PDB file of C-alpha atoms in Angstrom:
ATOM      1  CA  MET A   1      -3.193  22.272  63.650  1.00  0.00           C
ATOM      2  CA  THR A   2      -5.271  23.110  60.358  1.00  0.00           C
ATOM      3  CA  THR A   3      -1.733  21.975  58.780  1.00  0.00           C
ATOM      4  CA  THR A   4      -1.597  18.710  60.540  1.00  0.00           C
ATOM      5  CA  LEU A   5      -5.100  18.019  59.577  1.00  0.00           C
ATOM      6  CA  LEU A   6      -4.377  18.394  55.995  1.00  0.00           C
ATOM      7  CA  LEU A   7      -1.192  16.221  55.936  1.00  0.00           C
ATOM      8  CA  LEU A   8      -3.248  13.657  57.739  1.00  0.00           C
ATOM      9  CA  ALA A   9      -5.640  13.635  55.310  1.00  0.00           C
ATOM     10  CA  ALA A  10      -3.462  13.429  52.465  1.00  0.00           C
ATOM     11  CA  ASP A  11      -1.359  10.671  53.474  1.00  0.00           C
ATOM     12  CA  GLU A  12      -4.929   8.184  54.028  1.00  0.00           C
ATOM     13  CA  PRO A  13      -5.385   6.118  51.209  1.00  0.00           C
ATOM     14  CA  ARG A  14      -7.831   7.085  48.516  1.00  0.00           C
ATOM     15  CA  SER A  15     -10.108   4.683  46.311  1.00  0.00           C
ATOM     16  CA  ALA A  16      -9.630   4.336  42.721  1.00  0.00           C
ATOM     17  CA  GLU A  17     -11.269   6.960  40.036  1.00  0.00           C
ATOM     18  CA  VAL A  18     -14.841   5.465  39.477  1.00  0.00           C
ATOM     19  CA  THR A  19     -15.241   5.176  35.873  1.00  0.00           C
ATOM     20  CA  ASP A  20     -18.126   6.672  34.537  1.00  0.00           C
ATOM     21  CA  TRP A  21     -19.924   4.193  32.057  1.00  0.00           C
ATOM     22  CA  ALA A  22     -22.907   6.068  31.209  1.00  0.00           C
ATOM     23  CA  ALA A  23     -20.763   8.832  29.622  1.00  0.00           C
ATOM     24  CA  ARG A  24     -18.593   6.465  27.517  1.00  0.00           C
ATOM     25  CA  LEU A  25     -21.751   4.582  26.242  1.00  0.00           C
ATOM     26  CA  GLY A  26     -22.870   7.999  25.398  1.00  0.00           C
ATOM     27  CA  TRP A  27     -19.794   9.102  23.494  1.00  0.00           C
ATOM     28  CA  VAL A  28     -19.175   5.514  21.874  1.00  0.00           C
ATOM     29  CA  ALA A  29     -23.252   5.707  20.525  1.00  0.00           C
ATOM     30  CA  GLY A  30     -22.809   9.305  19.385  1.00  0.00           C
ATOM     31  CA  LEU A  31     -19.476   7.960  17.265  1.00  0.00           C
ATOM     32  CA  LEU A  32     -21.001   5.029  15.975  1.00  0.00           C
ATOM     33  CA  LEU A  33     -24.626   7.418  14.859  1.00  0.00           C
ATOM     34  CA  PHE A  34     -21.644   9.873  13.348  1.00  0.00           C
ATOM     35  CA  ILE A  35     -20.407   6.841  11.478  1.00  0.00           C
ATOM     36  CA  ALA A  36     -23.141   5.559   9.865  1.00  0.00           C
ATOM     37  CA  LEU A  37     -24.609   9.526   8.805  1.00  0.00           C
ATOM     38  CA  VAL A  38     -21.438   9.463   6.790  1.00  0.00           C
ATOM     39  CA  TYR A  39     -21.701   6.156   5.421  1.00  0.00           C
ATOM     40  CA  TRP A  40     -25.275   7.240   4.531  1.00  0.00           C
ATOM     41  CA  LEU A  41     -24.323  10.117   3.314  1.00  0.00           C
ATOM     42  CA  MET A  42     -21.555   9.120   0.574  1.00  0.00           C
ATOM     43  CA  ARG A  43     -24.216   6.196  -0.463  1.00  0.00           C
ATOM     44  CA  GLN A  44     -26.449   8.708  -1.151  1.00  0.00           C
ATOM     45  CA  GLY A  45     -24.094  10.673  -2.897  1.00  0.00           C
ATOM     46  CA  TRP A  46     -23.063   7.458  -5.157  1.00  0.00           C
ATOM     47  CA  LYS A  47     -26.804   7.378  -6.043  1.00  0.00           C
ATOM     48  CA  TRP A  48     -27.554  10.896  -6.748  1.00  0.00           C
ATOM     49  CA  ARG A  49     -24.216  10.567  -9.019  1.00  0.00           C
ATOM     50  CA  GLY A  50     -25.921   7.671 -11.308  1.00  0.00           C
ATOM     51  CA  SER A  51     -29.302   9.418 -11.366  1.00  0.00           C
ATOM     52  CA  LEU A  52     -27.144  12.402 -13.013  1.00  0.00           C
ATOM     53  CA  GLN A  53     -25.293   9.808 -15.252  1.00  0.00           C
ATOM     54  CA  SER A  54     -28.931   8.245 -16.298  1.00  0.00           C
ATOM     55  CA  ALA A  55     -28.986   9.857 -19.717  1.00  0.00           C
ATOM     56  CA  LEU A  56     -26.063   7.786 -20.544  1.00  0.00           C
ATOM     57  CA  PRO A  57     -27.499   4.688 -22.908  1.00  0.00           C
ATOM     58  CA  GLU A  58     -26.824   1.386 -21.848  1.00  0.00           C
ATOM     59  CA  LEU A  59     -24.041  -0.795 -23.003  1.00  0.00           C
ATOM     60  CA  PRO A  60     -23.805  -2.397 -25.856  1.00  0.00           C
ATOM     61  CA  GLY A  61     -23.598  -6.291 -25.509  1.00  0.00           C
ATOM     62  CA  MET A  62     -20.831  -8.993 -26.430  1.00  0.00           C
ATOM     63  CA  PRO A  63     -21.541 -10.022 -30.882  1.00  0.00           C
ATOM     64  CA  GLU A  64     -22.128 -13.479 -31.189  1.00  0.00           C
ATOM     65  CA  THR A  65     -18.994 -13.230 -33.249  1.00  0.00           C
ATOM     66  CA  PRO A  66     -16.182 -11.371 -31.608  1.00  0.00           C
ATOM     67  CA  GLY A  67     -13.574 -13.187 -33.863  1.00  0.00           C
ATOM     68  CA  ALA A  68     -10.460 -14.157 -32.683  1.00  0.00           C
ATOM     69  CA  ALA A  69      -8.814 -12.583 -29.906  1.00  0.00           C
ATOM     70  CA  ARG A  70      -5.548 -10.317 -30.716  1.00  0.00           C
ATOM     71  CA  LEU A  71      -4.466  -9.550 -27.061  1.00  0.00           C
ATOM     72  CA  SER A  72      -5.815 -10.929 -23.546  1.00  0.00           C
ATOM     73  CA  MET A  73      -4.945  -9.436 -20.401  1.00  0.00           C
ATOM     74  CA  SER A  74      -6.579 -10.224 -16.230  1.00  0.00           C
ATOM     75  CA  GLY A  75      -6.023  -7.501 -14.105  1.00  0.00           C
ATOM     76  CA  ARG A  76      -8.305  -4.550 -12.231  1.00  0.00           C
ATOM     77  CA  TYR A  77     -10.917  -2.729 -13.489  1.00  0.00           C
ATOM     78  CA  HIS A  78     -10.259   1.044 -11.313  1.00  0.00           C
ATOM     79  CA  GLY A  79     -13.510   2.971 -12.870  1.00  0.00           C
ATOM     80  CA  SER A  80     -14.271   4.892 -15.570  1.00  0.00           C
ATOM     81  CA  THR A  81     -14.325   8.882 -15.919  1.00  0.00           C
ATOM     82  CA  THR A  82     -15.034  11.788 -18.156  1.00  0.00           C
ATOM     83  CA  ALA A  83     -12.317  11.732 -20.519  1.00  0.00           C
ATOM     84  CA  GLY A  84      -9.859  14.331 -19.632  1.00  0.00           C
ATOM     85  CA  GLN A  85     -11.126  14.671 -15.822  1.00  0.00           C
ATOM     86  CA  TRP A  86      -9.359  11.915 -14.430  1.00  0.00           C
ATOM     87  CA  LEU A  87     -11.725  12.714 -10.906  1.00  0.00           C
ATOM     88  CA  ASP A  88     -15.958  12.984 -12.611  1.00  0.00           C
ATOM     89  CA  ARG A  89     -16.031   9.353 -11.968  1.00  0.00           C
ATOM     90  CA  ILE A  90     -18.742   7.641 -13.734  1.00  0.00           C
ATOM     91  CA  VAL A  91     -20.946   4.997 -12.354  1.00  0.00           C
ATOM     92  CA  ALA A  92     -24.072   4.522 -14.451  1.00  0.00           C
ATOM     93  CA  HIS A  93     -24.510   1.138 -15.116  1.00  0.00           C
ATOM     94  CA  GLY A  94     -22.102  -0.080 -13.317  1.00  0.00           C
ATOM     95  CA  LEU A  95     -19.179   1.641 -14.801  1.00  0.00           C
ATOM     96  CA  GLY A  96     -17.921   3.158 -10.945  1.00  0.00           C
ATOM     97  CA  THR A  97     -17.673  -0.432  -9.746  1.00  0.00           C
ATOM     98  CA  ARG A  98     -14.282  -1.957  -9.683  1.00  0.00           C
ATOM     99  CA  SER A  99     -13.450  -5.446  -9.694  1.00  0.00           C
ATOM    100  CA  ARG A 100     -11.298  -7.916 -10.936  1.00  0.00           C
ATOM    101  CA  ALA A 101     -11.469  -8.039 -14.964  1.00  0.00           C
ATOM    102  CA  GLU A 102     -10.442 -10.347 -18.133  1.00  0.00           C
ATOM    103  CA  LEU A 103      -9.825  -8.356 -20.846  1.00  0.00           C
ATOM    104  CA  THR A 104      -9.742  -9.341 -24.326  1.00  0.00           C
ATOM    105  CA  LEU A 105      -9.004  -7.650 -27.546  1.00  0.00           C
ATOM    106  CA  THR A 106     -10.872  -8.840 -30.861  1.00  0.00           C
ATOM    107  CA  ASP A 107     -11.193  -6.969 -34.062  1.00  0.00           C
ATOM    108  CA  ALA A 108     -14.957  -6.655 -33.110  1.00  0.00           C
ATOM    109  CA  GLY A 109     -13.504  -4.341 -30.180  1.00  0.00           C
ATOM    110  CA  LEU A 110     -13.077  -4.920 -26.363  1.00  0.00           C
ATOM    111  CA  HIS A 111     -14.548  -7.150 -24.141  1.00  0.00           C
ATOM    112  CA  VAL A 112     -14.310  -6.174 -20.508  1.00  0.00           C
ATOM    113  CA  ALA A 113     -15.750  -9.646 -18.120  1.00  0.00           C
ATOM    114  CA  ARG A 114     -15.922  -8.372 -14.292  1.00  0.00           C
ATOM    115  CA  PRO A 115     -16.437 -11.288 -11.877  1.00  0.00           C
ATOM    116  CA  GLY A 116     -19.322  -9.866  -9.659  1.00  0.00           C
ATOM    117  CA  ALA A 117     -20.083  -6.882 -12.001  1.00  0.00           C
ATOM    118  CA  ASP A 118     -21.570  -6.041 -14.878  1.00  0.00           C
ATOM    119  CA  ASP A 119     -18.816  -7.511 -18.098  1.00  0.00           C
ATOM    120  CA  PHE A 120     -18.975  -4.908 -20.803  1.00  0.00           C
ATOM    121  CA  PHE A 121     -17.987  -4.691 -24.590  1.00  0.00           C
ATOM    122  CA  VAL A 122     -16.770  -1.243 -26.405  1.00  0.00           C
ATOM    123  CA  PRO A 123     -16.924  -2.340 -29.925  1.00  0.00           C
ATOM    124  CA  ALA A 124     -14.271  -1.298 -32.479  1.00  0.00           C
ATOM    125  CA  ASP A 125     -15.358   1.920 -33.910  1.00  0.00           C
ATOM    126  CA  ARG A 126     -15.946   3.565 -30.498  1.00  0.00           C
ATOM    127  CA  LEU A 127     -12.602   3.023 -29.303  1.00  0.00           C
ATOM    128  CA  ARG A 128     -10.530   6.301 -29.335  1.00  0.00           C
ATOM    129  CA  GLY A 129      -7.166   5.779 -28.336  1.00  0.00           C
ATOM    130  CA  ALA A 130      -5.136   4.664 -24.729  1.00  0.00           C
ATOM    131  CA  ARG A 131      -2.351   5.540 -22.944  1.00  0.00           C
ATOM    132  CA  LEU A 132      -0.392   4.877 -19.915  1.00  0.00           C
ATOM    133  CA  ASP A 133      -1.414   7.175 -16.795  1.00  0.00           C
ATOM    134  CA  LYS A 134      -0.767   7.488 -13.194  1.00  0.00           C
ATOM    135  CA  GLY A 135      -4.301   7.491 -11.683  1.00  0.00           C
ATOM    136  CA  ILE A 136      -8.194   7.553 -12.259  1.00  0.00           C
ATOM    137  CA  ALA A 137     -10.634   8.342  -9.616  1.00  0.00           C
ATOM    138  CA  GLY A 138      -9.983   7.027  -6.682  1.00  0.00           C
ATOM    139  CA  LYS A 139      -6.775   5.065  -7.607  1.00  0.00           C
ATOM    140  CA  VAL A 140      -2.991   6.446  -8.121  1.00  0.00           C
ATOM    141  CA  LEU A 141      -0.074   4.427  -8.903  1.00  0.00           C
ATOM    142  CA  ALA A 142       3.275   5.141  -9.966  1.00  0.00           C
ATOM    143  CA  GLU A 143       3.775   6.734 -13.529  1.00  0.00           C
ATOM    144  CA  GLY A 144       2.862   4.827 -16.416  1.00  0.00           C
ATOM    145  CA  GLY A 145       0.798   2.153 -13.731  1.00  0.00           C
ATOM    146  CA  LEU A 146      -2.557   2.244 -15.280  1.00  0.00           C
ATOM    147  CA  LEU A 147      -3.973   1.510 -18.636  1.00  0.00           C
ATOM    148  CA  VAL A 148      -6.415   3.891 -19.726  1.00  0.00           C
ATOM    149  CA  VAL A 149      -8.446   2.792 -22.835  1.00  0.00           C
ATOM    150  CA  THR A 150     -10.471   6.197 -24.055  1.00  0.00           C
ATOM    151  CA  TRP A 151     -13.922   5.235 -26.207  1.00  0.00           C
ATOM    152  CA  GLU A 152     -16.781   6.804 -27.239  1.00  0.00           C
ATOM    153  CA  HIS A 153     -20.310   5.909 -25.745  1.00  0.00           C
ATOM    154  CA  GLY A 154     -23.897   7.973 -25.954  1.00  0.00           C
ATOM    155  CA  GLY A 155     -21.886  11.126 -27.780  1.00  0.00           C
ATOM    156  CA  GLN A 156     -19.204  11.250 -24.890  1.00  0.00           C
ATOM    157  CA  LEU A 157     -15.881  10.308 -24.410  1.00  0.00           C
ATOM    158  CA  ILE A 158     -14.626   8.039 -21.474  1.00  0.00           C
ATOM    159  CA  ASP A 159     -11.585   6.893 -20.078  1.00  0.00           C
ATOM    160  CA  SER A 160     -11.754   3.736 -18.218  1.00  0.00           C
ATOM    161  CA  GLY A 161      -8.430   2.619 -15.920  1.00  0.00           C
ATOM    162  CA  PHE A 162      -7.333  -1.113 -16.008  1.00  0.00           C
ATOM    163  CA  ARG A 163      -4.185  -2.459 -14.386  1.00  0.00           C
ATOM    164  CA  SER A 164      -2.796  -6.000 -15.040  1.00  0.00           C
ATOM    165  CA  ASP A 165      -1.356  -8.097 -13.253  1.00  0.00           C
ATOM    166  CA  ARG A 166       1.728  -7.930 -15.394  1.00  0.00           C
ATOM    167  CA  ALA A 167       2.346  -4.081 -15.971  1.00  0.00           C
ATOM    168  CA  ALA A 168       4.562  -5.157 -18.643  1.00  0.00           C
ATOM    169  CA  GLU A 169       2.014  -5.663 -20.640  1.00  0.00           C
ATOM    170  CA  HIS A 170       0.790  -2.500 -21.180  1.00  0.00           C
ATOM    171  CA  THR A 171       2.614  -1.222 -23.394  1.00  0.00           C
ATOM    172  CA  ASP A 172       1.483  -3.573 -25.731  1.00  0.00           C
ATOM    173  CA  TRP A 173      -2.031  -2.986 -25.486  1.00  0.00           C
ATOM    174  CA  VAL A 174      -1.441   0.712 -25.906  1.00  0.00           C
ATOM    175  CA  GLU A 175       0.308   0.018 -29.154  1.00  0.00           C
ATOM    176  CA  ALA A 176      -2.095  -2.492 -30.261  1.00  0.00           C
ATOM    177  CA  LEU A 177      -5.413  -0.193 -29.184  1.00  0.00           C
ATOM    178  CA  ASP A 178      -3.501   2.924 -30.600  1.00  0.00           C
ATOM    179  CA  SER A 179      -3.208   0.679 -34.354  1.00  0.00           C
ATOM    180  CA  MET A 180      -6.693  -0.237 -33.901  1.00  0.00           C
ATOM    181  CA  THR A 181      -7.883   3.012 -33.670  1.00  0.00           C
ATOM    182  CA  ASP A 182      -6.337   5.147 -35.997  1.00  0.00           C
ATOM    183  CA  THR A 183      -7.143   1.957 -38.422  1.00  0.00           C
ATOM    184  CA  HIS A 184     -10.696   2.680 -37.849  1.00  0.00           C
ATOM    185  CA  THR A 185     -10.267   6.384 -38.226  1.00  0.00           C
ATOM    186  CA  LYS A 186      -8.447   5.575 -41.521  1.00  0.00           C
ATOM    187  CA  ASN A 187     -11.861   3.560 -42.477  1.00  0.00           C
ATOM    188  CA  ASP A 188     -13.826   6.145 -41.589  1.00  0.00           C
ATOM    189  CA  THR A 189     -12.013   9.243 -43.389  1.00  0.00           C
ATOM    190  CA  GLU A 190     -11.632   7.172 -46.569  1.00  0.00           C
ATOM    191  CA  GLY A 191     -15.352   6.327 -46.618  1.00  0.00           C
ATOM    192  CA  ALA A 192     -16.732   9.931 -46.084  1.00  0.00           C
ATOM    193  CA  ALA A 193     -14.488  10.829 -48.660  1.00  0.00           C
ATOM    194  CA  ARG A 194     -16.031   8.832 -51.261  1.00  0.00           C
TER     195      ARG A 194
END
């Protein structure tokens, strides 16, 4: 008799499982709070890094007469790091903000125009060289896909990464910047010898 009752109970139609909306909404709210906390912590870390780098002086402005453009390039600015340490991002004075960029090299130096971010200028006597590389903080490309310009500011060497819309231009930039650096180094050495 017991087996008959069990078989009859198993044959009866059942209703669909009821969704526990309170539990689901609780999980969704918890997940959204977790995401907001992670975002807030990332933002605080960015601000903290900026305050640690506050000793870096203001960036020089564009001179009134920069001279004729030797080279120009449009592309992307991927950020700046401490020279030789491709993961140590510099965020002070807007150097950590990625953006489109228009680079212009003149006899006075390198002008970086960035729509939506602060422009900056590197005087020719502060340029220390250029190279092709594959990565800078938060951006990794194919070997030689990134133009890295090394310059000195406030007693600190800085690497700034750029990628041209036409990657074939990178080698011309490296040659021009290295030539400009060699010229300034030679002039500084001759001036010190006098």
